[in-house]
XYZ file of N, CA and C in Angstrom:
564
model
N 98.078 84.514 123.138
C 98.145 85.848 123.089
C 97.019 86.316 122.137
N 97.007 85.840 120.960
C 96.092 86.330 119.900
C 94.637 86.099 120.543
N 94.380 85.138 121.273
C 92.933 84.962 121.697
C 92.666 86.088 122.635
N 93.653 86.458 123.571
C 93.638 87.603 124.455
C 93.235 88.810 123.808
N 93.963 89.104 122.710
C 93.819 90.241 121.912
C 92.336 90.305 121.342
N 92.234 89.122 120.622
C 90.807 88.939 120.262
C 89.597 89.278 121.173
N 89.748 88.626 122.395
C 88.610 88.673 123.477
C 88.327 90.347 123.702
N 89.420 91.199 123.829
C 89.216 92.638 124.315
C 88.839 93.263 122.921
N 89.242 92.931 121.741
C 88.720 93.572 120.538
C 87.377 93.347 120.364
N 87.039 92.142 120.379
C 85.568 91.570 120.162
C 84.725 92.056 121.210
N 85.075 92.293 122.428
C 84.271 92.857 123.742
C 84.000 94.306 123.393
N 85.023 95.008 123.010
C 84.940 96.519 122.516
C 83.823 96.753 121.574
N 83.950 95.875 120.443
C 82.909 96.011 119.297
C 81.466 95.678 119.650
N 81.358 94.604 120.521
C 79.961 94.308 120.803
C 79.399 95.194 121.793
N 80.319 95.930 122.523
C 79.875 96.801 123.794
C 79.683 98.461 122.937
N 80.107 98.523 121.626
C 79.929 99.746 120.988
C 81.100 100.863 121.271
N 82.265 100.212 121.610
C 83.347 100.946 121.957
C 84.333 101.039 120.724
N 85.218 102.145 120.549
C 86.022 102.319 119.402
C 87.156 101.421 119.302
N 87.694 101.057 120.644
C 88.979 100.428 120.705
C 89.099 99.636 122.075
N 89.928 98.577 121.932
C 90.061 97.824 123.223
C 90.739 98.662 124.479
N 91.380 99.719 124.093
C 92.164 100.450 124.905
C 90.989 101.036 126.159
N 89.784 101.096 125.742
C 88.796 101.808 126.851
C 88.910 100.987 128.123
N 89.331 99.534 127.859
C 89.268 98.676 129.235
C 90.466 98.942 130.094
N 91.436 99.345 129.315
C 92.792 99.723 130.130
C 92.468 100.979 131.072
N 91.767 102.042 130.564
C 91.653 103.232 131.237
C 90.671 102.987 132.370
N 89.557 102.218 131.994
C 88.630 101.944 133.030
C 89.302 101.154 134.023
N 90.011 100.193 133.874
C 90.915 99.137 134.912
C 91.711 100.067 135.704
N 92.464 101.150 135.042
C 93.252 101.905 135.920
C 92.576 102.877 136.708
N 91.511 103.419 136.148
C 90.790 104.459 136.854
C 90.097 103.566 138.169
N 89.701 102.433 137.921
C 89.131 101.762 138.855
C 89.928 101.526 140.062
N 91.372 101.230 139.959
C 92.296 100.953 140.733
C 92.857 102.184 141.435
N 92.875 103.284 140.703
C 93.735 104.484 141.239
C 92.745 105.798 141.462
N 91.573 105.649 140.803
C 90.508 106.996 140.893
C 91.278 108.213 140.308
N 91.633 108.155 139.234
C 92.348 109.311 138.527
C 91.138 110.321 138.172
N 90.010 109.851 137.458
C 88.974 110.555 137.018
C 87.778 110.597 137.823
N 87.250 111.592 138.391
C 86.039 111.684 138.958
C 84.946 112.436 138.144
N 83.823 112.083 138.645
C 82.737 112.882 138.031
C 82.947 114.588 138.057
N 82.437 115.211 137.014
C 82.784 116.715 136.855
C 84.332 116.950 136.753
N 85.268 115.968 136.620
C 86.531 116.359 136.049
C 86.566 117.220 134.751
N 87.672 117.866 134.485
C 88.038 118.491 133.508
C 89.260 117.791 133.015
N 89.032 117.227 131.813
C 90.154 116.227 131.251
C 90.883 116.659 129.832
N 92.173 116.628 129.685
C 92.810 116.900 128.634
C 93.353 115.346 128.048
N 93.005 114.900 126.869
C 93.363 113.570 126.315
C 94.203 113.808 125.072
N 95.624 113.395 125.237
C 96.619 113.695 124.221
C 96.599 112.415 123.510
N 96.371 112.365 122.339
C 96.548 110.976 121.475
C 95.117 110.422 121.418
N 93.967 111.260 121.207
C 92.711 110.821 121.312
C 92.115 109.713 120.447
N 92.517 109.693 119.134
C 91.945 108.955 118.051
C 92.145 107.636 118.409
N 91.291 106.852 118.219
C 89.940 107.024 117.720
C 88.878 107.650 118.724
N 89.172 107.453 119.919
C 88.285 108.013 120.879
C 87.719 107.203 122.061
N 88.289 105.978 122.095
C 87.696 105.154 123.448
C 88.063 105.693 124.740
N 89.087 106.421 124.782
C 89.246 107.224 126.195
C 88.343 108.174 126.388
N 87.889 108.927 125.356
C 86.806 109.901 125.474
C 85.547 109.200 126.059
N 85.321 107.933 125.306
C 84.121 107.178 125.584
C 84.114 106.862 127.277
N 85.227 106.477 127.734
C 85.405 106.140 129.150
C 85.236 107.318 129.944
N 85.759 108.509 129.500
C 85.685 109.674 130.593
C 84.373 110.131 130.551
N 83.503 110.070 129.293
C 82.125 110.195 129.297
C 81.227 109.329 130.253
N 81.589 108.136 130.284
C 81.035 106.992 131.009
C 81.117 107.280 132.430
N 82.451 108.022 132.757
C 82.930 108.432 134.211
C 82.114 109.693 134.541
N 81.410 110.348 133.644
C 80.633 111.527 133.717
C 81.482 112.641 134.097
N 82.570 112.975 133.173
C 83.439 114.091 133.223
C 82.721 115.204 132.841
N 83.069 116.683 133.264
C 82.195 117.785 132.855
C 82.662 118.063 131.537
N 83.943 118.091 131.158
C 84.447 118.437 129.818
C 85.527 117.573 129.400
N 85.893 117.245 128.220
C 87.070 116.593 127.747
C 87.667 117.180 126.539
N 88.879 117.665 126.386
C 89.470 118.267 125.304
C 90.378 117.164 124.900
N 90.201 116.715 123.447
C 91.092 115.914 122.927
C 91.844 116.333 121.698
N 93.198 115.715 121.903
C 94.175 116.390 120.776
C 94.903 115.132 120.085
N 94.864 115.275 118.773
C 95.581 114.159 118.107
C 95.637 114.834 116.664
N 96.448 113.996 115.775
C 96.691 114.402 114.418
C 95.860 113.592 113.730
N 95.111 112.820 114.143
C 94.133 111.974 113.412
C 92.794 112.179 113.968
N 91.769 112.606 113.162
C 90.485 112.908 113.747
C 89.718 111.833 114.598
N 89.121 112.343 115.658
C 88.273 111.526 116.547
C 87.060 111.090 116.004
N 86.485 109.987 116.476
C 85.190 109.491 115.736
C 84.280 109.681 116.911
N 84.302 110.690 117.882
C 83.178 110.998 118.742
C 82.693 112.379 118.621
N 81.303 112.264 118.804
C 80.569 113.676 118.906
C 79.718 113.664 120.186
N 80.149 114.754 121.023
C 79.418 114.975 122.229
C 79.410 116.275 122.726
N 78.540 116.684 123.443
C 78.717 118.118 123.748
C 79.619 118.275 124.774
N 80.165 117.454 125.438
C 81.047 117.624 126.600
C 82.525 117.400 126.085
N 82.533 117.128 124.663
C 83.955 116.861 124.120
C 84.349 117.795 123.019
N 85.550 118.339 123.224
C 85.942 119.205 122.060
C 87.295 118.789 121.472
N 87.326 118.425 120.202
C 88.439 117.860 119.543
C 89.428 118.918 118.676
N 90.517 118.817 119.016
C 91.422 119.775 118.289
C 92.616 118.870 117.463
N 92.459 119.051 116.269
C 93.331 118.494 115.263
C 94.644 119.127 115.251
N 95.618 118.641 116.060
C 96.919 119.394 116.233
C 97.901 118.345 116.577
N 99.038 118.723 116.179
C 100.378 117.894 116.630
C 100.738 118.479 118.082
N 100.975 117.684 119.218
C 101.237 118.116 120.543
C 102.567 119.063 120.445
N 103.429 118.666 119.546
C 104.713 119.416 119.383
C 104.518 120.895 119.052
N 103.368 121.177 118.329
C 103.040 122.487 118.054
C 101.838 123.102 118.690
N 101.521 122.562 119.802
C 100.417 122.840 120.650
C 100.538 124.165 121.411
N 99.581 125.231 121.170
C 99.750 126.364 121.919
C 99.057 126.293 123.233
N 99.467 125.975 124.281
C 98.734 125.716 125.504
C 98.235 127.076 126.249
N 98.490 127.975 125.684
C 98.084 129.178 126.434
C 96.569 129.120 126.318
N 95.868 128.765 125.016
C 94.612 128.848 124.958
C 93.754 127.677 125.828
N 94.547 126.889 126.571
C 93.964 125.736 127.232
C 93.902 126.195 128.653
N 92.818 125.826 129.405
C 92.713 126.279 130.842
C 93.202 125.239 131.635
N 93.065 125.287 132.831
C 93.675 124.202 133.805
C 92.770 122.927 133.638
N 93.244 121.685 134.001
C 92.710 120.550 133.862
C 92.935 119.845 135.162
N 91.955 118.898 135.655
C 91.999 118.145 136.808
C 92.980 116.796 136.414
N 92.655 116.451 135.124
C 93.260 115.323 134.795
C 93.868 115.276 133.408
N 95.235 114.909 132.930
C 95.886 114.908 131.819
C 96.026 113.437 131.393
N 95.459 112.900 130.340
C 95.727 111.580 129.833
C 96.435 111.557 128.559
N 97.427 110.594 128.428
C 98.109 110.455 127.088
C 98.289 109.125 126.830
N 97.551 108.810 125.570
C 97.601 107.357 125.153
C 98.492 107.525 123.797
N 99.397 108.532 123.717
C 100.232 108.821 122.533
C 101.002 107.544 122.140
N 101.324 107.197 120.867
C 102.222 106.155 120.513
C 102.766 106.500 119.140
N 104.019 106.137 119.127
C 104.774 106.593 117.764
C 104.130 105.580 116.638
N 104.467 105.851 115.418
C 104.264 104.862 114.535
C 105.284 103.810 114.666
N 105.028 102.661 114.826
C 105.994 101.568 115.148
C 106.667 101.049 113.781
N 107.925 100.948 114.000
C 108.965 100.522 112.938
C 109.378 99.116 112.920
N 109.061 98.373 113.979
C 109.467 97.023 114.205
C 110.881 96.828 115.050
N 111.363 98.015 115.106
C 112.780 98.033 115.849
C 112.383 98.507 117.479
N 112.319 97.499 118.125
C 111.655 97.564 119.485
C 112.474 98.913 120.351
N 113.647 98.745 120.262
C 114.589 99.982 120.846
C 114.127 101.396 120.248
N 114.184 101.640 118.878
C 113.746 102.745 118.343
C 112.228 103.067 118.706
N 111.161 102.312 118.765
C 110.010 102.420 118.910
C 109.960 102.990 120.416
N 110.703 102.269 121.334
C 110.701 102.716 122.796
C 111.287 104.093 122.941
N 112.267 104.454 122.285
C 112.829 105.898 122.331
C 111.777 106.807 121.888
N 111.258 106.489 120.763
C 110.080 107.439 120.235
C 109.114 107.625 121.286
N 108.670 106.544 121.761
C 107.446 106.584 122.838
C 107.756 107.335 124.229
N 109.245 107.274 124.668
C 109.642 107.920 125.734
C 109.561 109.409 125.507
N 110.111 109.813 124.082
C 110.069 111.199 123.633
C 108.671 111.707 123.797
N 107.587 110.962 123.200
C 106.346 111.548 123.130
C 105.675 111.490 124.762
N 106.057 110.736 125.405
C 105.652 110.742 126.761
C 106.087 111.794 127.642
N 107.499 112.142 127.135
C 108.224 113.386 127.909
C 107.415 114.750 127.436
N 107.147 114.770 126.330
C 106.301 115.692 125.655
C 104.913 116.070 126.308
N 104.295 114.901 126.402
C 102.744 114.818 127.297
C 103.229 115.259 128.669
N 104.040 114.944 129.380
C 104.505 115.156 130.723
C 104.764 116.797 130.906
N 105.535 117.330 129.844
C 105.655 118.756 129.944
C 104.351 119.523 129.825
N 103.576 119.002 128.818
C 102.155 119.701 128.834
C 101.570 119.661 130.105
N 101.509 118.430 130.700
C 100.715 118.367 131.879
C 101.339 119.090 132.907
N 102.611 119.452 133.099
C 103.144 120.343 134.180
C 102.555 121.801 134.051
N 102.272 122.107 132.785
C 101.668 123.662 132.338
C 100.246 123.687 132.551
N 99.581 122.642 132.433
C 98.006 122.637 132.393
C 97.342 122.271 133.588
N 98.002 121.058 134.404
C 97.413 120.601 135.540
C 97.130 121.474 136.761
N 96.014 121.448 137.300
C 95.624 122.064 138.586
C 96.614 121.439 139.617
N 96.910 122.269 140.707
C 97.505 121.627 141.920
C 96.738 120.414 142.327
N 97.346 119.164 142.594
C 96.734 117.906 143.065
C 96.268 117.239 141.847
N 96.329 117.878 140.650
C 95.817 116.889 139.573
C 96.640 115.655 139.129
N 95.931 115.046 138.349
C 96.370 113.503 137.946
C 96.811 113.448 136.563
N 97.756 112.521 136.246
C 98.380 112.284 134.955
C 98.583 110.893 134.762
N 98.101 110.490 133.658
C 98.178 109.139 133.126
C 99.041 109.095 131.677
N 100.153 108.296 131.697
C 100.677 108.372 130.303
C 101.297 106.818 130.010
N 100.909 106.545 128.584
C 101.414 105.093 128.262
C 102.646 105.306 127.558
N 103.736 104.438 128.069
C 105.038 104.309 127.474
C 105.454 102.985 127.069
N 106.235 102.804 126.089
C 106.789 101.640 125.858
C 108.247 101.478 126.463
N 108.347 100.482 127.303
C 109.424 100.212 128.356
C 110.660 100.181 127.357
N 111.806 100.560 127.865
C 113.060 100.442 127.177
C 114.093 101.480 127.837
N 115.093 101.827 127.173
C 116.065 102.849 127.635
C 115.475 104.197 127.846
N 115.652 104.666 129.064
C 115.075 105.892 129.239
C 113.910 105.917 130.125
N 113.326 104.753 130.191
C 111.962 104.684 130.939
C 112.255 104.993 132.428
N 113.185 104.596 133.144
C 113.504 104.896 134.522
C 113.664 106.446 134.690
N 114.390 107.083 133.909
C 114.557 108.467 134.010
C 113.401 109.335 133.744
N 112.510 108.987 132.792
C 111.159 109.467 132.730
C 110.302 109.355 134.018
N 110.209 107.981 134.424
C 109.516 107.678 135.596
C 109.957 108.563 136.729
N 111.367 108.520 136.968
C 111.719 109.419 138.068
C 111.457 110.932 138.032
N 111.476 111.378 136.864
C 111.137 113.068 136.613
C 109.725 113.085 137.004
N 108.940 112.225 136.527
C 107.456 112.474 136.691
C 107.141 112.276 138.247
N 107.772 111.195 139.053
C 107.684 111.123 140.258
C 108.013 112.320 141.162
N 109.022 113.018 140.707
C 109.340 114.210 141.399
C 108.359 115.305 141.656
N 107.348 115.162 140.498
C 106.294 116.197 140.394
C 104.862 115.879 140.965
N 104.796 114.525 141.452
C 103.381 114.077 141.940
C 103.743 113.395 143.398
N 102.797 113.567 144.316
C 102.787 112.822 145.704
C 102.574 111.259 145.506
N 102.142 110.825 144.514
C 101.983 109.471 144.127
C 102.215 109.133 142.592
N 103.266 107.905 142.616
C 103.638 107.680 141.189
C 103.811 106.067 141.217
N 103.392 105.395 140.216
C 103.681 104.005 139.956
C 103.418 103.578 138.742
N 104.147 102.557 138.364
C 103.814 102.097 136.988
C 102.984 100.912 136.998
N 102.096 100.665 135.957
C 101.100 99.772 135.909
C 100.812 99.075 134.411
N 100.759 97.761 134.419
C 100.244 97.035 133.284
C 98.797 96.449 133.411
N 97.773 97.186 132.905
C 96.550 96.589 132.870
C 96.484 95.094 132.399
N 95.331 94.472 132.896
C 95.197 93.008 132.272
C 94.842 92.933 130.796
N 94.274 93.973 130.283
C 94.080 93.891 128.768
C 95.173 94.312 127.877
N 96.350 94.528 128.483
C 97.624 94.682 127.582
C 97.905 93.331 127.390
N 98.300 92.943 126.319
C 99.102 91.618 125.940
C 100.206 91.591 126.722
N 100.607 90.429 127.267
C 101.804 90.131 127.891
C 102.979 90.447 127.257
N 103.036 90.177 125.985
C 104.170 90.438 125.190
C 104.708 91.952 124.834
N 103.545 92.686 125.151
C 103.558 94.255 125.004
C 104.720 94.737 125.659
N 105.483 95.851 125.440
C 106.383 96.507 126.175
C 105.505 97.921 126.689
N 104.203 97.882 126.330
C 103.342 98.987 126.953
C 103.215 98.910 128.300
N 103.384 100.180 128.985
C 103.151 100.322 130.512
C 102.596 101.443 130.673
N 102.072 101.882 131.815
C 101.488 103.108 132.155
C 102.058 103.621 133.401
N 102.345 104.988 133.359
C 102.757 105.663 134.535
C 101.568 106.537 135.104
N 101.117 106.001 136.195
C 100.008 106.739 136.984
C 100.508 107.577 137.945
N 100.286 108.791 137.947
C 100.928 109.932 138.932
C 99.594 110.748 139.372
N 99.769 110.927 140.751
C 98.435 111.533 141.390
C 99.005 112.675 142.182
N 98.028 113.597 142.426
C 98.394 114.900 143.184
C 99.653 115.616 142.879
N 99.348 116.374 141.781
C 100.470 117.163 141.044
C 100.907 118.134 142.104
N 102.205 118.309 142.196
C 102.816 119.231 143.155
C 103.213 120.524 142.221
N 102.644 121.622 142.305
C 102.644 122.554 141.564
C 104.035 123.556 141.839
N 104.989 123.246 141.332
C 106.266 124.007 141.850
C 106.397 125.179 141.115
């Protein structure tokens, strides 16, 4: 397990990426085609910025990143807002083709508590996505599996034509981390 982590960590560093999570997003996008060139993307939980790097590599038109920790990316197609998503005023945001959420709670070591906090953050990201996604837009959210996961998954599924959970290869096997991939937002 440690070697697997080291492999993606080292690979990210040697390729000039900020974090190993870039490979998760690129793998998910290759399989599900969530992000296309000229997309307008909202990235929740941006820091340090590896998903921004992935989006720029995929030639998005614009990416807005939001996090409580500063992002380490500077690019004319990237705008960073240092804000807590709980206090985010979405009226100032326009519509997006894609909403990404790599939000994670500060972990406590208590897997159930960490999972509950993750579900809570993912639900907040989903509520933001429902307000800012264009019709037929796409949503990707990281979640720690545990109590409440199925309810969140089913709620997201009601709002999209396609919804699936997916665990990328670069995720450690022991990790509770999983992604909900949702495509073609149904604007109710």
